[in-house]
Amino acid sequence: MATITPRPETSSEISASVPNARYPDVLQQFRRLLHSVGYHSCGIAESLEPSIPISRLLHPDSPVTPLNTFLRLFDREESVTSEAASSAFAPLTVAELVEAGFVRERDGRVSSEVCIEPYEDLLLVHPYCHEQENAVMSISASSLELANFTVRARSRRTLDLGTGSGLQAILAATHSDQVYAIDVNPIALECAQFNCIWNGISNVVCKRGNLFEPVIGQKFDLIVTNPPFVISPFVQLRYRDSGVRGDQFCINLAREAASFLNEGGYFQMIFQWIDTAEQGWRERLSLAFSGLGCDAWVMRVATASPDLYVWSWLQDSEEKPLNASSEWHRYLHELETESVSSGLLVLQRASERPNSFWFDESPEDRSRAYGAHIPVLLDARRFVKDQPDSILFDHKLQVSPHLKMIQQACLDGNRGRQGRSDADISSSGWSLAAAEFRLEEGPRYFYDDVDTVLASLVAGCDGKHKLARIFEAVAAENEVPLADLKAKYSGQIRELLQYGFLRSVPSE
C-alpha cells in the first residue's frame, strides 16, 4: 500500500515546545488548579452562558479572574501581565511553570508555550506550531466524531494509528488492557506521552513509525484512526495531507488494517472519498472494502461539490499555496470528481463466513457518544440479512427503550401528508397529520414513514409475543388481509430492526 516515509529528525522538527514531565508535583498541582477554577469542559461551558460569548468573557474590561487568565494564555495564545499570571497560578509560581515548560516570561508579561485543551475531565496539551509541517492537530471536529463513534467494548490490545496529541489513545486506555499509540511525527509523540502522564494513564505505549511498521505481526481487538484524509494536491501538514493521489491513502489504510485485527475486532476510521459520475458511492466503496474478511459499514456524513470542498478547506488554512484554488480544482477535475463525501467506516473481522456490507446516511445528531451501540447495530443488521420472513415472523421483538414517537396534528381541512390516518386525537377537530419515530440515545436516527398501522405493530412488540401473532392481531383490528399487511409492512419492520428501533429477543 502507499505509505509515508518517515523523515530524519532535524532541528526544525523538534523545535516545538512540549512541557517537561520531570516535575510531577508541579504537573499535578497545576492540573488540580486548572480544574478548581473551571478550566474543564463543563466549567468553561457554564461560564459561557448562551448570551455571553467567549469574546465578552475575555474583553479587556472584564474582571481579571483565574479562569479568564488561563483562557487568554492557553486557549487564545494571548500574553498577560506577570501580576495576573502570579495571581492565577498561586500557590504555584510563574518560575515553576516556566521551568515545567508551560509558559515563558519576558518584560513583565507571561505567554504560553502550549495550548491546553479540555475534553470531559481530561486536559491535553499541544504546542503552538500552527502551519508547520510537524504541527500537532488540536481536538478537532473529526477528533470528536471519532471519539463518539468508537466502540467502547473491553479490548485486550488497542491501536491508535496517527495518535497526534493522544486523545483517542487516552480514551481507549479506560477500556483496554494495553494501547499502542503510533505516529510518524516526533512532536506528536512527545505530546501524547506527556498527556498520558499528565492525565494519569499508564497503559499506553507510544511508538514512532510509519503506519503499521512498529506493530508488524501483532493483532488488535480495536484499531482507531483519524488519518490525513483531505483530498488535495498539496502536502503541507502531516496530520492533514497524505501525499497520496486521490482517496487511495484511506482506502489502502483500511485494507491493510484488516490483517491486523483479531477475529471479531473492529477498525474505525474517519475518511473522505471521491464520488464520480460513472460509479455510485456504494458500489465503489463495496469494491474497495471487499475481500478483506470483514463486515463493512459506511455512514456517509456529508457531500460537497468540488467548489464547496476547495473553498471550505482553503478557508481553514492560514497559509495558502500560490494559485491554490485553481490548482486544487484542476487536480479534482483530473480525478473525474463529481463530489467529495465524508463519512465513518467500521470494519469487523469475520473471516470464517461470507461478509456483509452496509452503506447508508449517518444520523444527523452525532454529538453524543454512540460507540457502545455499534456492535448491537451490526448484530441487528446481520440478523435482518440472514432471516427470511418465515423465520423472522417466528421471532419475538422488543421496542428499544430509547424510542419515542413524535406526532404532528392539524385542524381538519388542513391535512398534511397524503395517506395518513385521520383518526381524531381530540374532540376539537384536530387530526393526526404526521408521525415519526426517534431514538433518544445512541445514533439518533429518526423514521418518518409512520402511520397508525405501523405504530400499532411496533407497540405490540413487547418481547412476549411472536411477530406473526402481532401481525395477525393488527390485521384483524384493521380488517385487512394478513397477506396484504405483511407485504406492506414487513420491509419496514426490517428497517426498524436494522436501525435499532426494534430489537430481537434471544430465544429461551
Short mmCIF file of C-alpha atoms in Angstrom, two decimals, residues 133 232-238 240-244:
data_model
loop_
_atom_site.label_atom_id
_atom_site.label_comp_id
_atom_site.label_asym_id
_atom_site.label_seq_id
_atom_site.Cartn_x
_atom_site.Cartn_y
_atom_site.Cartn_z
CA GLU A 133 4.82 20.57 8.71
CA SER A 232 -5.57 17.64 -2.04
CA PRO A 233 -2.63 18.16 -4.41
CA PHE A 234 -0.61 19.74 -1.58
CA VAL A 235 1.50 18.30 1.23
CA GLN A 236 1.68 20.94 3.98
CA LEU A 237 0.61 19.25 7.21
CA ARG A 238 1.33 15.63 8.08
CA ARG A 240 -4.00 16.51 7.08
CA ASP A 241 -2.22 15.77 3.79
CA SER A 242 -1.20 12.22 2.87
CA GLY A 243 0.67 12.96 -0.35
CA VAL A 244 -1.12 10.00 -1.97
#
